[in-house]
Short mmCIF file of C-alpha atoms in Angstrom, two decimals:
data_model
loop_
_atom_site.label_atom_id
_atom_site.label_comp_id
_atom_site.label_asym_id
_atom_site.label_seq_id
_atom_site.Cartn_x
_atom_site.Cartn_y
_atom_site.Cartn_z
CA MET A 1 414.80 138.45 214.20
CA THR A 2 415.91 141.04 211.68
CA ARG A 3 415.26 144.66 212.61
CA GLN A 4 414.43 147.10 209.86
CA ALA A 5 415.05 150.82 210.30
CA ASN A 6 411.51 152.27 210.32
CA ARG A 7 409.36 149.88 212.23
CA THR A 8 406.29 152.14 212.59
CA ARG A 9 404.96 152.20 209.01
CA ARG A 10 405.14 150.02 205.95
CA PRO A 11 403.91 150.21 202.39
CA PHE A 12 400.91 148.14 201.36
CA VAL A 13 401.94 144.74 199.98
CA MET A 14 399.20 142.39 198.82
CA ALA A 15 400.82 139.23 200.21
CA ASP A 16 401.18 140.85 203.66
CA ALA A 17 397.59 142.06 203.60
CA VAL A 18 396.29 138.60 202.75
CA SER A 19 398.47 137.12 205.49
CA VAL A 20 396.85 139.37 208.09
CA LEU A 21 393.30 139.06 206.70
CA ALA A 22 393.50 135.26 206.64
CA ARG A 23 394.35 135.20 210.35
CA THR A 24 391.40 137.17 211.71
CA PRO A 25 388.76 134.40 211.87
CA ALA A 26 391.09 132.10 213.84
CA THR A 27 392.15 134.94 216.14
CA LEU A 28 388.54 135.81 216.98
CA ASP A 29 387.69 132.14 217.33
CA ALA A 30 390.49 131.63 219.86
CA LEU A 31 389.43 134.73 221.78
CA LEU A 32 385.66 134.24 221.83
CA ARG A 33 384.48 130.67 221.16
CA GLY A 34 383.30 129.12 224.40
CA LEU A 35 383.74 132.30 226.42
CA PRO A 36 380.83 132.76 228.88
CA ASP A 37 377.91 134.58 227.19
CA ASP A 38 378.07 137.52 229.61
CA TRP A 39 381.54 138.32 228.36
CA VAL A 40 380.60 138.05 224.70
CA THR A 41 377.78 140.57 225.21
CA ALA A 42 379.85 142.89 227.42
CA ASN A 43 380.22 146.44 226.17
CA GLU A 44 381.54 149.88 227.18
CA GLY A 45 378.15 151.39 228.02
CA ALA A 46 375.31 153.09 226.15
CA GLU A 47 375.46 152.45 222.39
CA THR A 48 378.95 150.92 222.37
CA TRP A 49 379.45 147.51 220.81
CA SER A 50 379.99 144.12 222.38
CA PRO A 51 382.25 141.42 220.88
CA PHE A 52 378.99 139.85 219.63
CA ASP A 53 378.03 143.09 217.85
CA VAL A 54 381.50 143.39 216.31
CA LEU A 55 381.28 139.87 214.87
CA GLY A 56 378.01 140.78 213.16
CA HIS A 57 379.62 143.95 211.81
CA LEU A 58 382.56 142.00 210.39
CA ILE A 59 380.16 139.56 208.72
CA HIS A 60 378.22 142.43 207.17
CA GLY A 61 381.52 143.87 205.90
CA GLU A 62 382.40 140.64 204.09
CA LYS A 63 379.02 140.65 202.40
CA THR A 64 378.74 144.29 201.40
CA ASP A 65 381.95 146.22 201.90
CA TRP A 66 385.45 145.03 200.99
CA VAL A 67 385.36 142.81 197.92
CA PRO A 68 382.11 144.33 196.61
CA ARG A 69 383.72 147.79 196.76
CA ALA A 70 386.89 146.54 195.08
CA ARG A 71 384.72 145.19 192.27
CA ILE A 72 382.83 148.48 191.87
CA LEU A 73 386.15 150.34 191.74
CA LEU A 74 387.69 147.98 189.16
CA GLU A 75 384.57 147.94 186.99
CA HIS A 76 383.42 151.56 187.23
CA GLY A 77 386.41 153.59 188.48
CA ASP A 78 385.22 156.82 190.07
CA ALA A 79 382.12 156.96 187.88
CA ARG A 80 380.10 155.08 190.47
CA ALA A 81 380.26 155.67 194.23
CA PHE A 82 380.42 152.70 196.58
CA GLU A 83 377.21 151.75 198.35
CA PRO A 84 377.19 153.40 201.79
CA PHE A 85 378.11 150.86 204.46
CA ASP A 86 375.44 150.18 207.08
CA ARG A 87 377.24 150.26 210.43
CA PHE A 88 374.13 149.09 212.27
CA ALA A 89 373.00 146.23 210.06
CA GLN A 90 374.26 143.64 212.54
CA PHE A 91 371.72 144.56 215.21
CA ALA A 92 368.87 143.15 213.14
CA GLU A 93 370.90 140.47 211.32
CA SER A 94 372.47 138.96 214.45
CA GLU A 95 369.30 138.68 216.52
CA GLU A 96 368.69 135.14 217.73
CA ARG A 97 372.17 134.10 216.53
CA THR A 98 374.83 132.47 218.70
CA VAL A 99 378.46 133.54 218.84
CA THR A 100 379.42 130.10 217.54
CA SER A 101 377.32 130.51 214.42
CA LEU A 102 378.70 134.03 213.84
CA LEU A 103 382.29 132.78 214.15
CA ASP A 104 381.57 129.94 211.73
CA GLU A 105 379.92 132.26 209.23
CA PHE A 106 382.68 134.84 209.41
CA ALA A 107 385.34 132.17 208.73
CA VAL A 108 383.45 130.89 205.68
CA LEU A 109 382.85 134.39 204.31
CA ARG A 110 386.46 135.47 204.83
CA ARG A 111 387.81 132.41 203.01
CA GLN A 112 385.49 133.21 200.12
CA SER A 113 386.49 136.89 200.16
CA LEU A 114 390.16 135.95 199.87
CA ARG A 115 389.40 133.56 197.01
CA ASP A 116 387.45 136.34 195.29
CA LEU A 117 390.28 138.79 195.91
CA ALA A 118 392.82 136.39 194.36
CA ALA A 119 390.53 135.90 191.36
CA LEU A 120 390.60 139.65 190.69
CA GLN A 121 394.34 139.27 189.90
CA ILE A 122 395.10 142.75 191.12
CA THR A 123 398.42 144.15 189.83
CA ASN A 124 400.57 146.83 191.42
CA ALA A 125 399.29 149.24 188.79
CA ASP A 126 395.70 148.40 189.75
CA LEU A 127 396.41 149.49 193.32
CA ASP A 128 396.58 153.10 192.11
CA ARG A 129 393.19 152.94 190.41
CA ARG A 130 390.56 155.20 191.86
CA GLY A 131 387.04 154.70 193.03
CA ARG A 132 384.59 157.01 194.75
CA HIS A 133 383.70 156.79 198.41
CA PRO A 134 380.23 158.18 199.22
CA ALA A 135 381.67 160.47 201.91
CA PHE A 136 385.38 161.01 201.10
CA GLY A 137 385.28 161.12 197.31
CA ALA A 138 388.36 159.78 195.51
CA VAL A 139 390.08 156.79 197.10
CA THR A 140 392.50 154.25 195.64
CA LEU A 141 392.21 150.49 195.61
CA ARG A 142 395.38 150.45 197.74
CA GLN A 143 393.64 152.57 200.40
CA LEU A 144 390.56 150.34 200.34
CA LEU A 145 392.58 147.16 200.83
CA ALA A 146 394.88 148.67 203.47
CA THR A 147 391.75 149.78 205.34
CA TRP A 148 390.36 146.25 205.23
CA VAL A 149 393.49 145.08 207.09
CA ALA A 150 393.54 147.93 209.61
CA HIS A 151 389.78 147.57 210.16
CA ASP A 152 390.17 143.91 211.19
CA LEU A 153 392.92 144.83 213.65
CA ASP A 154 390.96 147.83 214.96
CA HIS A 155 388.11 145.51 215.89
CA ILE A 156 390.47 143.02 217.56
CA VAL A 157 391.69 146.01 219.60
CA GLN A 158 388.08 146.91 220.41
CA ILE A 159 387.03 143.40 221.46
CA SER A 160 390.10 142.96 223.67
CA ARG A 161 389.55 146.40 225.20
CA VAL A 162 385.88 145.70 225.99
CA LEU A 163 386.84 142.42 227.67
CA ALA A 164 389.74 143.95 229.64
CA ARG A 165 387.56 146.75 230.99
CA GLN A 166 385.15 144.27 232.52
CA TYR A 167 387.72 144.06 235.34
CA ALA A 168 388.42 147.82 235.52
CA ASP A 169 387.21 147.89 239.12
CA GLU A 170 388.55 144.49 240.15
CA VAL A 171 392.20 145.23 239.33
CA GLY A 172 392.39 147.83 242.13
CA PRO A 173 395.64 149.85 242.17
CA TRP A 174 397.01 148.01 239.13
CA ARG A 175 394.78 150.15 236.94
CA ALA A 176 397.67 152.62 236.91
CA TYR A 177 399.77 150.09 234.97
CA LEU A 178 397.07 148.95 232.54
CA ARG A 179 396.86 151.34 229.61
CA VAL A 180 393.63 149.76 228.40
CA ILE A 181 391.94 150.64 231.69
CA GLY A 182 393.75 153.61 233.18
CA GLY A 183 395.46 155.01 230.13
CA THR A 184 394.84 157.57 227.47
CA ASP A 185 392.21 155.50 225.69
CA ALA A 186 390.06 155.06 228.83
CA MET B 1 372.08 135.87 223.56
CA THR B 2 370.96 137.01 226.99
CA ARG B 3 371.60 140.65 227.84
CA GLN B 4 372.41 141.54 231.41
CA ALA B 5 371.76 145.00 232.79
CA ASN B 6 375.27 146.32 233.44
CA ARG B 7 377.45 145.14 230.63
CA THR B 8 380.50 147.33 231.38
CA ARG B 9 381.84 145.73 234.57
CA ARG B 10 381.67 142.36 236.25
CA PRO B 11 382.92 140.88 239.49
CA PHE B 12 385.94 138.61 239.44
CA VAL B 13 384.97 134.94 239.07
CA MET B 14 387.73 132.36 238.99
CA ALA B 15 386.15 130.20 236.28
CA ASP B 16 385.75 133.24 234.00
CA ALA B 17 389.33 134.33 234.63
CA VAL B 18 390.67 130.88 233.77
CA SER B 19 388.51 130.83 230.64
CA VAL B 20 390.10 134.06 229.40
CA LEU B 21 393.65 133.17 230.50
CA ALA B 22 393.49 129.79 228.78
CA ARG B 23 392.63 131.46 225.46
CA THR B 24 395.55 133.85 225.20
CA PRO B 25 398.21 131.52 223.77
CA ALA B 26 395.92 130.37 220.93
CA THR B 27 394.82 133.95 220.23
CA LEU B 28 398.41 135.15 219.90
CA ASP B 29 399.29 132.07 217.88
CA ALA B 30 396.50 132.77 215.40
CA LEU B 31 397.52 136.42 215.16
CA LEU B 32 401.29 136.04 214.88
CA ARG B 33 402.51 132.60 213.81
CA GLY B 34 403.71 132.75 210.22
CA LEU B 35 403.22 136.50 209.93
CA PRO B 36 406.12 138.09 207.98
CA ASP B 37 409.03 138.94 210.34
CA ASP B 38 408.83 142.65 209.57
CA TRP B 39 405.33 142.75 211.05
CA VAL B 40 406.29 140.81 214.16
CA THR B 41 409.09 143.30 214.89
CA ALA B 42 407.00 146.36 214.01
CA ASN B 43 406.59 148.92 216.78
CA GLU B 44 405.24 152.42 217.49
CA GLY B 45 408.60 154.18 217.44
CA ALA B 46 411.43 154.84 219.91
CA GLU B 47 411.29 152.52 222.92
CA THR B 48 407.82 151.12 222.23
CA TRP B 49 407.36 147.38 222.02
CA SER B 50 406.85 145.11 219.05
CA PRO B 51 404.63 141.99 219.10
CA PHE B 52 407.90 140.06 219.48
CA ASP B 53 408.84 142.10 222.56
CA VAL B 54 405.36 141.61 224.06
CA LEU B 55 405.63 137.83 223.68
CA GLY B 56 408.90 137.88 225.63
CA HIS B 57 407.25 140.03 228.31
CA LEU B 58 404.34 137.60 228.64
CA ILE B 59 406.78 134.70 228.99
CA HIS B 60 408.69 136.54 231.70
CA GLY B 61 405.37 137.17 233.48
CA GLU B 62 404.53 133.48 233.58
CA LYS B 63 407.94 132.73 235.08
CA THR B 64 408.17 135.49 237.67
CA ASP B 65 404.93 137.39 238.13
CA TRP B 66 401.45 135.87 238.36
CA VAL B 67 401.57 132.48 240.04
CA PRO B 68 404.82 133.24 241.90
CA ARG B 69 403.17 136.35 243.39
CA ALA B 70 400.01 134.43 244.28
CA ARG B 71 402.21 131.95 246.14
CA ILE B 72 404.06 134.69 248.04
CA LEU B 73 400.71 136.23 249.01
CA LEU B 74 399.21 132.94 250.19
CA GLU B 75 402.34 131.93 252.09
CA HIS B 76 403.43 135.24 253.58
CA GLY B 77 400.43 137.58 253.39
CA ASP B 78 401.57 141.19 253.51
CA ALA B 79 404.67 140.35 255.52
CA ARG B 80 406.70 139.91 252.35
CA ALA B 81 406.54 142.19 249.32
CA PHE B 82 406.40 140.66 245.84
CA GLU B 83 409.62 140.70 243.86
CA PRO B 84 409.59 143.75 241.59
CA PHE B 85 408.70 142.75 238.03
CA ASP B 86 411.37 143.40 235.41
CA ARG B 87 409.56 145.02 232.49
CA PHE B 88 412.66 144.86 230.32
CA ALA B 89 413.86 141.30 230.93
CA GLN B 90 412.60 140.15 227.54
CA PHE B 91 415.12 142.24 225.61
CA ALA B 92 418.00 140.06 226.78
CA GLU B 93 416.01 136.84 227.13
CA SER B 94 414.46 136.93 223.65
CA GLU B 95 417.61 137.68 221.70
CA GLU B 96 418.26 135.12 218.97
CA ARG B 97 414.80 133.61 219.54
CA THR B 98 412.15 133.14 216.85
CA VAL B 99 408.51 134.12 217.22
CA THR B 100 407.59 130.46 216.76
CA SER B 101 409.69 129.38 219.72
CA LEU B 102 408.29 132.20 221.87
CA LEU B 103 404.70 131.22 221.00
CA ASP B 104 405.46 127.59 221.82
CA GLU B 105 407.10 128.47 225.12
CA PHE B 106 404.30 130.82 226.17
CA ALA B 107 401.68 128.11 225.50
CA VAL B 108 403.59 125.58 227.60
CA LEU B 109 404.16 128.03 230.45
CA ARG B 110 400.53 129.19 230.48
CA ARG B 111 399.22 125.63 230.66
CA GLN B 112 401.54 125.00 233.59
CA SER B 113 400.50 128.28 235.28
CA LEU B 114 396.85 127.26 235.10
CA ARG B 115 397.64 123.82 236.49
CA ASP B 116 399.57 125.49 239.33
CA LEU B 117 396.70 127.92 239.92
CA ALA B 118 394.21 125.05 240.15
CA ALA B 119 396.51 123.23 242.59
CA LEU B 120 396.40 126.25 244.92
CA GLN B 121 392.66 125.48 245.44
CA ILE B 122 391.85 129.12 245.99
CA THR B 123 388.53 129.73 247.77
CA ASN B 124 386.34 132.82 247.61
CA ALA B 125 387.60 133.72 251.07
CA ASP B 126 391.19 133.48 249.83
CA LEU B 127 390.46 136.10 247.18
CA ASP B 128 390.24 138.73 249.95
CA ARG B 129 393.64 137.83 251.37
CA ARG B 130 396.24 140.53 251.16
CA GLY B 131 399.78 140.69 249.91
CA ARG B 132 402.18 143.56 249.49
CA HIS B 133 403.07 145.08 246.15
CA PRO B 134 406.50 146.72 246.09
CA ALA B 135 405.03 150.00 244.77
CA PHE B 136 401.31 150.05 245.74
CA GLY B 137 401.43 148.37 249.13
CA ALA B 138 398.38 146.32 250.09
CA VAL B 139 396.69 144.38 247.28
CA THR B 140 394.31 141.44 247.38
CA LEU B 141 394.64 138.11 245.64
CA ARG B 142 391.45 139.03 243.72
CA GLN B 143 393.17 142.16 242.39
CA LEU B 144 396.27 140.21 241.39
CA LEU B 145 394.29 137.59 239.47
CA ALA B 146 391.96 140.14 237.84
CA THR B 147 395.07 142.03 236.72
CA TRP B 148 396.50 138.87 235.15
CA VAL B 149 393.37 138.67 232.96
CA ALA B 150 393.29 142.37 232.08
CA HIS B 151 397.05 142.36 231.42
CA ASP B 152 396.70 139.59 228.81
CA LEU B 153 393.94 141.52 227.06
CA ASP B 154 395.85 144.80 227.31
CA HIS B 155 398.73 143.22 225.41
CA ILE B 156 396.40 141.78 222.75
CA VAL B 157 395.13 145.35 222.35
CA GLN B 158 398.73 146.57 222.06
CA ILE B 159 399.82 143.97 219.50
CA SER B 160 396.75 144.58 217.32
CA ARG B 161 397.26 148.33 217.58
CA VAL B 162 400.93 148.12 216.57
CA LEU B 163 400.00 146.00 213.55
CA ALA B 164 397.08 148.23 212.52
CA ARG B 165 399.22 151.37 212.64
CA GLN B 166 401.65 149.91 210.13
CA TYR B 167 399.07 151.03 207.53
CA ALA B 168 398.33 154.41 209.13
CA ASP B 169 399.53 156.17 205.98
CA GLU B 170 398.23 153.63 203.48
CA VAL B 171 394.59 153.87 204.54
CA GLY B 172 394.35 157.47 203.29
CA PRO B 173 391.08 159.23 204.17
CA TRP B 174 389.73 156.15 206.00
CA ARG B 175 391.93 157.05 208.95
CA ALA B 176 389.01 159.20 210.12
CA TYR B 177 386.96 156.02 210.64
CA LEU B 178 389.67 153.93 212.27
CA ARG B 179 389.87 154.68 215.98
CA VAL B 180 393.13 152.75 216.32
CA ILE B 181 394.79 155.09 213.82
CA GLY B 182 392.94 158.39 213.87
CA GLY B 183 391.22 158.18 217.21
CA THR B 184 391.81 159.23 220.78
CA ASP B 185 394.47 156.59 221.37
CA ALA B 186 396.62 157.65 218.37
#
């Protein structure tokens, strides 16, 4: 493998972003499909989210957040703020659903999102165009699309962390070696 | 989905553990196969590990850690300490390898590990049997096997975190919403 000098950060590149985004449905499918229900609804206590809740959140994002916001930005610039994103929509929308049906729906929606993204024919110059976030104010299209990528990965982190912590007591003294359980993010 | 009362912890159950362990190769495959090389060798600076390094570490674990330690425990109890695990073996062993070949090898080794685990015909009573860890001293077979599960998930967390942080600068103001970048584990 080649080793570049700075391995901790990289500039946004559309082809890379699409490569990561296209992988997320299969990654979540491998991790969650067929897993016992008790694991899929595991959480970190109180109002924290389970893998099931996260799937619903990702589905809601495909419908209302990423491509819809890119369209608002490209059509209206900063003259029109994005719709606020509902971080709790999944609790009503996912009721009575199964994890299988959520995984299937997310895969379909993500494929469509990436087709829609390609159809926008975004140029490098477009990436600097600005829109308006309802809380932050000015944001660029580059920031929106980079966030889409990091947001996917953040939720893969979250799901894996929730699952790992199910055995926080059962690992005994090994908790000292498991950052996800005993470490700084515990 | 059913909702149990305590969703944050669960007791070790062999069938659950196998269900999680069997998923890891496909999860990593979905996440990493075909990803641009620069992403696979991304890290968090200095001596931190890249996804490529983690794959080598997981391979080394299949060869020398989990099932081999279970065998030592079942054969020798606490009379013989486990071999210390070499956390840096992958740096020599993975040189000149490709991520594709590491993913393939890990999948083969994990399938064999789970066949070997099944062949041990571990009973619930066996789970309480004790072995000796070179650093911690007494550990049970239950703790060893629960750690195998949590260790897989911990490294999925790590790989996803390393990838997400590649865009730590590119996400702009959204970093405030991305725990993996702006949060307590940053």
